[in-house]
Amino acid sequence: MNKKEAMNKIENEIKNCRKCRLYQSRTNTVPGEGNLNTKIMFIGEAPGAREDATGRPFVGAAGKLLTQLIESMGLTREKVYITNIVKCRPPGNRDPQPDEIYTCLPYLKKQINIINPRVIVTLGRHATKTIFELASIPFGSMSSVHGTEFRGKINGRYITIIPTYHPAAALYNPNLRNTLFEDFRVIKEALTKDYKGPLDYFIP
Ligand code: URA
């Protein structure tokens, strides 16, 4: 099975998933989208209203900022892979509950395995806590870990993990906007560690 076939299979499993209560209130599942050969994967929290309506990740207001942040590195959304910890919208945009996160996690682990990214960027506390736990990295607080490179083993492979704030947080707290753009400079550097040309040549 090639990457595309393997991802289609997971997307299908997600579409038919009834493993937690979130299937009852969803309109669409939101498995994730992007380039399966990318070196970088962005992991958010859970779909919101627009994502639930369209089946696509980060297409609302927070998504607009995420798109700008990705473009600030000289990349486009089409060159990266974007997904969430939880693939269905929690009602009223409440936080995903621990049992929902753990029930959904096998899908994310399989997606990471297929894409085999060099860098994972976690957006916000839920994504960071979950990925840190998966990689056996102790989590303190977002303010202590954001914009910092961590190395962790996921699915038996070492991956660079860089947490940053959730773009939605910057919509309410404009001070975080600059911090997010600074963190994305760190992310770009991590991607180009052994390569100094434009990222466009580096990511298919
Ligand atoms: N917030 C998220 O965490 N994920 C989305 O897909 C959209 C908003």
GROMACS .gro file of C-alpha atoms and ligand atoms in nm:
model
  212
    1MET     CA    1   0.000   0.000   0.000
    2ASN     CA    2   0.138   0.343  -0.091
    3LYS     CA    3   0.102   0.652   0.132
    4LYS     CA    4  -0.211   0.776  -0.044
    5GLU     CA    5  -0.384   0.439  -0.014
    6ALA     CA    6  -0.283   0.406   0.350
    7MET     CA    7  -0.415   0.756   0.430
    8ASN     CA    8  -0.741   0.693   0.239
    9LYS     CA    9  -0.792   0.382   0.450
   10ILE     CA   10  -0.752   0.580   0.774
   11GLU     CA   11  -0.978   0.859   0.648
   12ASN     CA   12  -1.242   0.598   0.577
   13GLU     CA   13  -1.206   0.447   0.923
   14ILE     CA   14  -1.245   0.796   1.072
   15LYS     CA   15  -1.552   0.867   0.858
   16ASN     CA   16  -1.722   0.557   0.996
   17CYS     CA   17  -1.589   0.595   1.351
   18ARG     CA   18  -1.835   0.566   1.641
   19LYS     CA   19  -1.580   0.493   1.911
   20CYS     CA   20  -1.665   0.796   2.126
   21ARG     CA   21  -1.966   1.022   2.187
   22LEU     CA   22  -1.847   1.290   1.943
   23TYR     CA   23  -1.988   1.102   1.642
   24GLN     CA   24  -2.340   1.183   1.764
   25SER     CA   25  -2.309   1.558   1.718
   26ARG     CA   26  -2.069   1.584   1.422
   27THR     CA   27  -2.168   1.694   1.072
   28ASN     CA   28  -1.841   1.582   0.910
   29THR     CA   29  -1.530   1.413   1.037
   30VAL     CA   30  -1.211   1.619   0.990
   31PRO     CA   31  -0.927   1.371   0.933
   32GLY     CA   32  -0.664   1.621   0.815
   33GLU     CA   33  -0.523   1.734   0.482
   34GLY     CA   34  -0.203   1.818   0.302
   35ASN     CA   35   0.109   1.676   0.147
   36LEU     CA   36   0.185   1.318   0.248
   37ASN     CA   37   0.553   1.361   0.156
   38THR     CA   38   0.602   1.669   0.371
   39LYS     CA   39   0.870   1.701   0.638
   40ILE     CA   40   0.639   1.894   0.869
   41MET     CA   41   0.308   1.818   1.034
   42PHE     CA   42   0.087   2.063   1.229
   43ILE     CA   43  -0.135   1.921   1.500
   44GLY     CA   44  -0.419   2.127   1.647
   45GLU     CA   45  -0.680   2.049   1.908
   46ALA     CA   46  -1.016   1.966   1.750
   47PRO     CA   47  -1.240   2.086   1.467
   48GLY     CA   48  -1.455   2.395   1.523
   49ALA     CA   49  -1.783   2.493   1.358
   50ARG     CA   50  -1.643   2.569   1.011
   51GLU     CA   51  -1.423   2.262   1.013
   52ASP     CA   52  -1.723   2.046   1.111
   53ALA     CA   53  -1.927   2.203   0.831
   54THR     CA   54  -1.659   2.153   0.564
   55GLY     CA   55  -1.464   1.846   0.679
   56ARG     CA   56  -1.138   2.044   0.647
   57PRO     CA   57  -0.898   2.141   0.930
   58PHE     CA   58  -0.823   2.503   1.022
   59VAL     CA   59  -1.049   2.679   0.774
   60GLY     CA   60  -1.202   2.929   1.023
   61ALA     CA   61  -1.051   3.240   1.179
   62ALA     CA   62  -0.772   3.048   1.357
   63GLY     CA   63  -0.700   2.873   1.027
   64LYS     CA   64  -0.651   3.204   0.853
   65LEU     CA   65  -0.378   3.294   1.100
   66LEU     CA   66  -0.223   2.946   1.074
   67THR     CA   67  -0.211   2.988   0.696
   68GLN     CA   68  -0.031   3.324   0.739
   69LEU     CA   69   0.215   3.168   0.984
   70ILE     CA   70   0.291   2.884   0.740
   71GLU     CA   71   0.338   3.138   0.461
   72SER     CA   72   0.573   3.340   0.684
   73MET     CA   73   0.814   3.044   0.654
   74GLY     CA   74   0.797   3.058   0.274
   75LEU     CA   75   0.567   2.755   0.261
   76THR     CA   76   0.202   2.701   0.169
   77ARG     CA   77  -0.069   2.488   0.328
   78GLU     CA   78  -0.046   2.251   0.031
   79LYS     CA   79   0.316   2.170   0.118
   80VAL     CA   80   0.251   2.067   0.478
   81TYR     CA   81   0.010   1.831   0.656
   82ILE     CA   82  -0.246   1.972   0.900
   83THR     CA   83  -0.457   1.767   1.140
   84ASN     CA   84  -0.596   1.763   1.493
   85ILE     CA   85  -0.571   1.545   1.803
   86VAL     CA   86  -0.946   1.481   1.785
   87LYS     CA   87  -1.113   1.435   1.445
   88CYS     CA   88  -1.470   1.535   1.537
   89ARG     CA   89  -1.598   1.866   1.675
   90PRO     CA   90  -1.671   1.872   2.048
   91PRO     CA   91  -2.018   2.026   2.095
   92GLY     CA   92  -2.007   2.401   2.150
   93ASN     CA   93  -1.627   2.392   2.099
   94ARG     CA   94  -1.570   2.260   2.450
   95ASP     CA   95  -1.229   2.107   2.530
   96PRO     CA   96  -1.188   1.750   2.410
   97GLN     CA   97  -1.219   1.516   2.708
   98PRO     CA   98  -0.936   1.277   2.798
   99ASP     CA   99  -1.129   0.966   2.691
  100GLU     CA  100  -1.208   1.129   2.353
  101ILE     CA  101  -0.840   1.214   2.303
  102TYR     CA  102  -0.720   0.864   2.387
  103THR     CA  103  -0.988   0.695   2.178
  104CYS     CA  104  -0.892   0.907   1.877
  105LEU     CA  105  -0.514   0.881   1.924
  106PRO     CA  106  -0.459   0.559   1.721
  107TYR     CA  107  -0.568   0.750   1.407
  108LEU     CA  108  -0.311   1.023   1.469
  109LYS     CA  109  -0.038   0.767   1.541
  110LYS     CA  110  -0.110   0.596   1.208
  111GLN     CA  111  -0.107   0.934   1.027
  112ILE     CA  112   0.233   1.017   1.182
  113ASN     CA  113   0.359   0.675   1.076
  114ILE     CA  114   0.252   0.724   0.713
  115ILE     CA  115   0.386   1.079   0.679
  116ASN     CA  116   0.702   1.015   0.885
  117PRO     CA  117   0.766   1.390   0.941
  118ARG     CA  118   1.097   1.534   1.051
  119VAL     CA  119   0.919   1.802   1.257
  120ILE     CA  120   0.585   1.802   1.439
  121VAL     CA  121   0.444   2.139   1.545
  122THR     CA  122   0.188   2.116   1.825
  123LEU     CA  123  -0.064   2.400   1.839
  124GLY     CA  124  -0.180   2.472   2.193
  125ARG     CA  125  -0.184   2.291   2.523
  126HIS     CA  126  -0.400   1.990   2.434
  127ALA     CA  127  -0.196   1.896   2.129
  128THR     CA  128   0.132   1.959   2.311
  129LYS     CA  129   0.039   1.757   2.620
  130THR     CA  130  -0.084   1.466   2.409
  131ILE     CA  131   0.218   1.455   2.176
  132PHE     CA  132   0.464   1.502   2.464
  133GLU     CA  133   0.303   1.208   2.642
  134LEU     CA  134   0.328   0.999   2.325
  135ALA     CA  135   0.698   1.090   2.299
  136SER     CA  136   0.764   1.050   2.675
  137ILE     CA  137   0.860   1.416   2.721
  138PRO     CA  138   0.751   1.581   3.048
  139PHE     CA  139   0.513   1.874   2.994
  140GLY     CA  140   0.529   2.188   3.208
  141SER     CA  141   0.334   2.481   3.067
  142MET     CA  142   0.295   2.637   2.724
  143SER     CA  143   0.485   2.945   2.837
  144SER     CA  144   0.788   2.730   2.928
  145VAL     CA  145   0.793   2.504   2.619
  146HIS     CA  146   0.669   2.716   2.325
  147GLY     CA  147   0.921   2.792   2.049
  148THR     CA  148   1.162   2.527   2.180
  149GLU     CA  149   1.285   2.218   1.996
  150PHE     CA  150   1.230   1.883   2.171
  151ARG     CA  151   1.336   1.540   2.051
  152GLY     CA  152   1.107   1.249   2.114
  153LYS     CA  153   1.047   0.897   1.986
  154ILE     CA  154   0.705   0.834   1.829
  155ASN     CA  155   0.628   0.498   1.668
  156GLY     CA  156   0.994   0.409   1.732
  157ARG     CA  157   1.133   0.703   1.530
  158TYR     CA  158   1.295   1.020   1.658
  159ILE     CA  159   1.104   1.336   1.566
  160THR     CA  160   1.167   1.702   1.646
  161ILE     CA  161   0.865   1.840   1.830
  162ILE     CA  162   0.812   2.216   1.854
  163PRO     CA  163   0.517   2.343   2.055
  164THR     CA  164   0.360   2.680   1.995
  165TYR     CA  165   0.046   2.855   2.109
  166HIS     CA  166  -0.285   2.776   1.944
  167PRO     CA  167  -0.352   3.040   1.674
  168ALA     CA  168  -0.703   3.089   1.821
  169ALA     CA  169  -0.539   3.217   2.142
  170ALA     CA  170  -0.380   3.502   1.945
  171LEU     CA  171  -0.723   3.609   1.821
  172TYR     CA  172  -0.818   3.687   2.182
  173ASN     CA  173  -0.474   3.795   2.301
  174PRO     CA  174  -0.302   4.002   2.026
  175ASN     CA  175   0.031   3.996   2.217
  176LEU     CA  176   0.057   3.627   2.132
  177ARG     CA  177   0.056   3.705   1.759
  178ASN     CA  178   0.418   3.822   1.761
  179THR     CA  179   0.519   3.528   1.979
  180LEU     CA  180   0.363   3.292   1.726
  181PHE     CA  181   0.553   3.452   1.436
  182GLU     CA  182   0.877   3.429   1.639
  183ASP     CA  183   0.810   3.062   1.714
  184PHE     CA  184   0.760   3.000   1.343
  185ARG     CA  185   1.110   3.134   1.279
  186VAL     CA  186   1.239   2.865   1.514
  187ILE     CA  187   1.032   2.607   1.325
  188LYS     CA  188   1.179   2.719   0.991
  189GLU     CA  189   1.530   2.694   1.132
  190ALA     CA  190   1.462   2.345   1.262
  191LEU     CA  191   1.348   2.238   0.916
  192THR     CA  192   1.652   2.382   0.745
  193LYS     CA  193   1.913   2.270   1.000
  194ASP     CA  194   2.127   2.093   0.740
  195TYR     CA  195   2.004   2.294   0.443
  196LYS     CA  196   2.028   2.664   0.381
  197GLY     CA  197   1.826   2.713   0.058
  198PRO     CA  198   1.463   2.813   0.027
  199LEU     CA  199   1.220   2.572   0.192
  200ASP     CA  200   1.030   2.543  -0.133
  201TYR     CA  201   1.299   2.315  -0.274
  202PHE     CA  202   1.310   2.116   0.044
  203ILE     CA  203   0.944   2.025   0.083
  204PRO     CA  204   0.771   1.872  -0.220
  205URA     N1  205  -0.887   2.477   1.595
  205URA     C1  206  -0.826   2.358   1.596
  205URA     O1  207  -0.762   2.319   1.692
  205URA     N2  208  -0.837   2.283   1.488
  205URA     C2  209  -0.904   2.321   1.381
  205URA     O2  210  -0.908   2.245   1.286
  205URA     C3  211  -0.965   2.447   1.383
  205URA     C4  212  -0.957   2.524   1.491
   0.00000   0.00000   0.00000
